[in-house]
mmCIF file of C-alpha atoms in Angstrom:
data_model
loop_
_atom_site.group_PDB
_atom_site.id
_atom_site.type_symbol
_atom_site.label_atom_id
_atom_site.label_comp_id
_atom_site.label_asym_id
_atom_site.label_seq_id
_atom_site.Cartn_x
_atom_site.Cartn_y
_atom_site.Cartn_z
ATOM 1 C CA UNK A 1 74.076 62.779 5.701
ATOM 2 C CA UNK A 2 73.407 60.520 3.158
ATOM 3 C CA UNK A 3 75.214 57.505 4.147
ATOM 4 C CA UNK A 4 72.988 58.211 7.784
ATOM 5 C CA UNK A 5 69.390 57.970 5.824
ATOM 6 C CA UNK A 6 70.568 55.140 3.458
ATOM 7 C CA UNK A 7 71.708 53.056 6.914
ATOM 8 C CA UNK A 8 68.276 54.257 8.129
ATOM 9 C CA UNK A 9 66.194 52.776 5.168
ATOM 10 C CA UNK A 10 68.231 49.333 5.356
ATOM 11 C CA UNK A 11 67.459 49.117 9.139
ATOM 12 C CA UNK A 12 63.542 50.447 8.717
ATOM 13 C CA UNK A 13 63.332 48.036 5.682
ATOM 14 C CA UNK A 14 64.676 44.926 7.767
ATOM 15 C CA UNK A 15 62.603 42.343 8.894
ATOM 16 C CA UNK A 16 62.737 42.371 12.547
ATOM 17 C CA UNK A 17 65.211 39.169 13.620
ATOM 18 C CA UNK A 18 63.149 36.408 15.050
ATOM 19 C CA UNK A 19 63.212 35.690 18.903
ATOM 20 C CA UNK A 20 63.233 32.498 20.866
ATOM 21 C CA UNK A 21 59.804 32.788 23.582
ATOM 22 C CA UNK A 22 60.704 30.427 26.294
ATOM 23 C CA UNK A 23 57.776 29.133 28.335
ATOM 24 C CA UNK A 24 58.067 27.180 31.522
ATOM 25 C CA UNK A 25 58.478 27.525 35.056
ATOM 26 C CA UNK A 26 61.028 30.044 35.772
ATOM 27 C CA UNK A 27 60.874 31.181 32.111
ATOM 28 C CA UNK A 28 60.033 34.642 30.638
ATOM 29 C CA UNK A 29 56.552 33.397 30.154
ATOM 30 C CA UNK A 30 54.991 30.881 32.445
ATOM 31 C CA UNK A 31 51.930 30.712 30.378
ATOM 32 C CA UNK A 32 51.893 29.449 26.756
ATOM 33 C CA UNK A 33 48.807 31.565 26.405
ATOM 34 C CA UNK A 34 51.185 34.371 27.103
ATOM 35 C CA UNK A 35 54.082 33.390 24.872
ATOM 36 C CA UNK A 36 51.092 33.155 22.076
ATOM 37 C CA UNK A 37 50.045 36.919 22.893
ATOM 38 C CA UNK A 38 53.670 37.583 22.789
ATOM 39 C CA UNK A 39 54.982 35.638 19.359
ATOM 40 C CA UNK A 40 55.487 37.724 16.308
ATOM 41 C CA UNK A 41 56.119 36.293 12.695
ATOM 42 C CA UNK A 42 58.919 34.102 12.633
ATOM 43 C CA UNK A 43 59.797 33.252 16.282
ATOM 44 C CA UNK A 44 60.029 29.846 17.571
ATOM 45 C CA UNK A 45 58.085 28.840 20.994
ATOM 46 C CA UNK A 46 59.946 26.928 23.313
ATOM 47 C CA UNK A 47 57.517 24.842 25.374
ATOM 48 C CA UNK A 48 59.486 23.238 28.640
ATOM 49 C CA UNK A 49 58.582 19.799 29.727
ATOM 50 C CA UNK A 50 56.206 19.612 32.619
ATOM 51 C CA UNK A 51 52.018 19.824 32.343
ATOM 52 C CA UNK A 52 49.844 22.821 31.238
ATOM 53 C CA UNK A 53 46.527 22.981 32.596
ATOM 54 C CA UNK A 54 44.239 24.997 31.068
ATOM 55 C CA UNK A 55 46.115 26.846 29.518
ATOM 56 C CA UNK A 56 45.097 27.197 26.026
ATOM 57 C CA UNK A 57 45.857 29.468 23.231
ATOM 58 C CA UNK A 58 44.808 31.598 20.209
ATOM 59 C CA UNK A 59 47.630 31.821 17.461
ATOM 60 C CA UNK A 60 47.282 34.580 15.117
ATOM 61 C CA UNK A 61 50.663 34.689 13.848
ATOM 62 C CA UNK A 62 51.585 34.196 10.038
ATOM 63 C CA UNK A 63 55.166 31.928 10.408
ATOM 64 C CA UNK A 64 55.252 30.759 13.919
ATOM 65 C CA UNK A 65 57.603 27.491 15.128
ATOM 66 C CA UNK A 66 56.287 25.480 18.404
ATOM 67 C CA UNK A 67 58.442 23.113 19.913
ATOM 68 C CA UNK A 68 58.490 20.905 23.213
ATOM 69 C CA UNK A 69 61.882 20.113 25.017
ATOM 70 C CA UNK A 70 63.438 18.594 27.434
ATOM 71 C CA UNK A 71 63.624 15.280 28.586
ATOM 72 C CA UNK A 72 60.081 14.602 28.388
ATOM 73 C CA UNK A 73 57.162 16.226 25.729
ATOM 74 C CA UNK A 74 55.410 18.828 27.530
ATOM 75 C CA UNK A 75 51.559 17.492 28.304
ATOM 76 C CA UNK A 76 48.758 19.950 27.447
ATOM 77 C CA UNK A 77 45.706 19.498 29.287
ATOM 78 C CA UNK A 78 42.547 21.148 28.535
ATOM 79 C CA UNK A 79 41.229 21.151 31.763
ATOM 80 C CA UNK A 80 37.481 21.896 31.059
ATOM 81 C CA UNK A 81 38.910 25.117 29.010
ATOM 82 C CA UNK A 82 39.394 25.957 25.669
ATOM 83 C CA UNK A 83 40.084 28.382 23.232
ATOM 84 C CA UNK A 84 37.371 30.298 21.431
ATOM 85 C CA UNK A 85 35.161 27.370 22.415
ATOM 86 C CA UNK A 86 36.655 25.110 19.801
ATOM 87 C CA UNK A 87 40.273 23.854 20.622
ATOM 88 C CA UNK A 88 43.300 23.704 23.685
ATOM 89 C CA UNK A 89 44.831 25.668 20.779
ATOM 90 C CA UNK A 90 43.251 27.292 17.415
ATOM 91 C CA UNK A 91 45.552 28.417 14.563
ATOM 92 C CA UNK A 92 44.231 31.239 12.783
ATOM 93 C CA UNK A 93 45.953 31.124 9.538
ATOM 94 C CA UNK A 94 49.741 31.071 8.889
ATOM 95 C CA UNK A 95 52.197 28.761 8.027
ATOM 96 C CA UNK A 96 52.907 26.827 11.238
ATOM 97 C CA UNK A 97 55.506 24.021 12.643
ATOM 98 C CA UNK A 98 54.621 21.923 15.851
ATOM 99 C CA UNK A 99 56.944 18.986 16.982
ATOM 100 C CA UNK A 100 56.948 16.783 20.567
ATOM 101 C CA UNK A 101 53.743 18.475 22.390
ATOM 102 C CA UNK A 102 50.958 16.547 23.690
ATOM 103 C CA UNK A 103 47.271 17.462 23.432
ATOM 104 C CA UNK A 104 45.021 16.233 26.213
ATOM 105 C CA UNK A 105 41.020 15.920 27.188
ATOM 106 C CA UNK A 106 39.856 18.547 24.468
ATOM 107 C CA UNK A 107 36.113 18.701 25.011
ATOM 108 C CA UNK A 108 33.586 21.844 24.551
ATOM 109 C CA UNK A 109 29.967 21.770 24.197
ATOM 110 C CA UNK A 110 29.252 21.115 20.562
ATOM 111 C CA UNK A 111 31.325 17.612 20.725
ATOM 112 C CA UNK A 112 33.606 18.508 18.584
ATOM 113 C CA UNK A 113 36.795 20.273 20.370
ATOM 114 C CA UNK A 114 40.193 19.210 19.160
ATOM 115 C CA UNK A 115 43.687 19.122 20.770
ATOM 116 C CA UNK A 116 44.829 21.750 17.346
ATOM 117 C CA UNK A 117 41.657 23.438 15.200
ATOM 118 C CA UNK A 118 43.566 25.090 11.981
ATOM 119 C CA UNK A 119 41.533 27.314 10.820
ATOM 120 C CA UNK A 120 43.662 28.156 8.301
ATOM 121 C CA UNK A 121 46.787 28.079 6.476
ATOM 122 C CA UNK A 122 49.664 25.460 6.675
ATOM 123 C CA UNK A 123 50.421 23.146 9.311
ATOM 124 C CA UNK A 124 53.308 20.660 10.019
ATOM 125 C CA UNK A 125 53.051 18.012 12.864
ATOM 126 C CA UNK A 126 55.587 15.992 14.017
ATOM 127 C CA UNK A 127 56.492 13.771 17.292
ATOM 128 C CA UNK A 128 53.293 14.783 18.723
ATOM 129 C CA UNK A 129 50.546 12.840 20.468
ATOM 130 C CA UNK A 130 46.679 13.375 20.623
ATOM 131 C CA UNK A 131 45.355 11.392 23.811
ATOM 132 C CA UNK A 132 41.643 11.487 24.666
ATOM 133 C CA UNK A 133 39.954 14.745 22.820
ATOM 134 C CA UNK A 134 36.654 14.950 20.707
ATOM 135 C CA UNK A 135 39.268 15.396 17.646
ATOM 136 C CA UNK A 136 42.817 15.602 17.477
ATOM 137 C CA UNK A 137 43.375 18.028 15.025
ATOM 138 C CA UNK A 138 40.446 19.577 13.367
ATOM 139 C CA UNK A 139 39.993 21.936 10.335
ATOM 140 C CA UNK A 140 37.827 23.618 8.034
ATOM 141 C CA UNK A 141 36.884 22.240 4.902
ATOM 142 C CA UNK A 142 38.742 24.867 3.061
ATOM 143 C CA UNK A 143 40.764 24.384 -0.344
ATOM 144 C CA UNK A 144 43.665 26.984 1.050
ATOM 145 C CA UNK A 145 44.276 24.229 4.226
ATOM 146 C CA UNK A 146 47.448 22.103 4.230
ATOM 147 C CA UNK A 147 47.965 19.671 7.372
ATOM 148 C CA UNK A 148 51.030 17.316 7.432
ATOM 149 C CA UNK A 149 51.422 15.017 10.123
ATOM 150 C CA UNK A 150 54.355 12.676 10.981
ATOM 151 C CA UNK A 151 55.567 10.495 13.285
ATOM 152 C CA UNK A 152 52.529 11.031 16.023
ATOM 153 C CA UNK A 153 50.396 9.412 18.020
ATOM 154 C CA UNK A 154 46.093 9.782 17.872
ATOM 155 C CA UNK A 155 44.401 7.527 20.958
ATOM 156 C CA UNK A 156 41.679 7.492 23.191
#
């Protein structure tokens, strides 16, 4: 009986193992807005190459990985949508890694939308690219912020 609630109190005690959220056509999730409802602390987003229209996102996770395969970056355009009226996606705060996506056409009312608005937290860019949006990557004037970006691309 006691070896039972001991192996109990490991496994309650855990932290759950992360997943792998695949989105693309023929994928679990279709959507990345989906995958972002879906995403707990420590999974890593797959993103599928191919374009994304509209389909923007709120990320409220802590830890959270995002990463674009296949042969070609997957393209992220706005569309005339965004999220929470700021951003194609908005980071809420956690510590977050982004490589080979590409923001496109952010726009909303106030002229200032971004392809990525961190509200908070830590961010890490790499391989990315920023193509015609208000901003690329906007964030709060907040001492608790940390954006690193490598090896991307900000145009139009």
């Amino acid at each position: 009986m006691r070896i039972a609630a001991f192996a109990f109190c490991l496994l309650a005690s855990s932290p759950a193992l992360a997943e792998l959220l695949r989105v693309g056509p023929g994928q679990t999730y279709t959507r990345i807005a989906d995958a972002a409802a879906a995403a707990r602390d420590g999974d890593t987003v797959e993103i599928l190459s191919g374009e994304y229209r509209g389909d923007v996102a709120i990320w409220p996770q802590k830890r959270l990985t995002i990463v674009g395969s296949g042969e070609e970056r997957p393209v992220l355009i706005a569309d005339g949508r965004s999220a929470d009226d700021k951003a194609i996606w908005v980071i809420r705060n956690g510590d977050f890694h982004i490589s080979n996506i590409e923001f496109r056409g952010a726009r909303v009312a106030d002229g200032n939308g971004a392809g990525i608005r961190l509200e908070g937290g830590r961010l890490q860019v790499v391989n990315a690219a920023f193509i015609d949006n208000q901003n690329g990557i906007l964030t709060g004037n907040r001492e608790d912020i940390e954006l690193v970006v490598r090896d991307s691309l900000f145009a139009q």
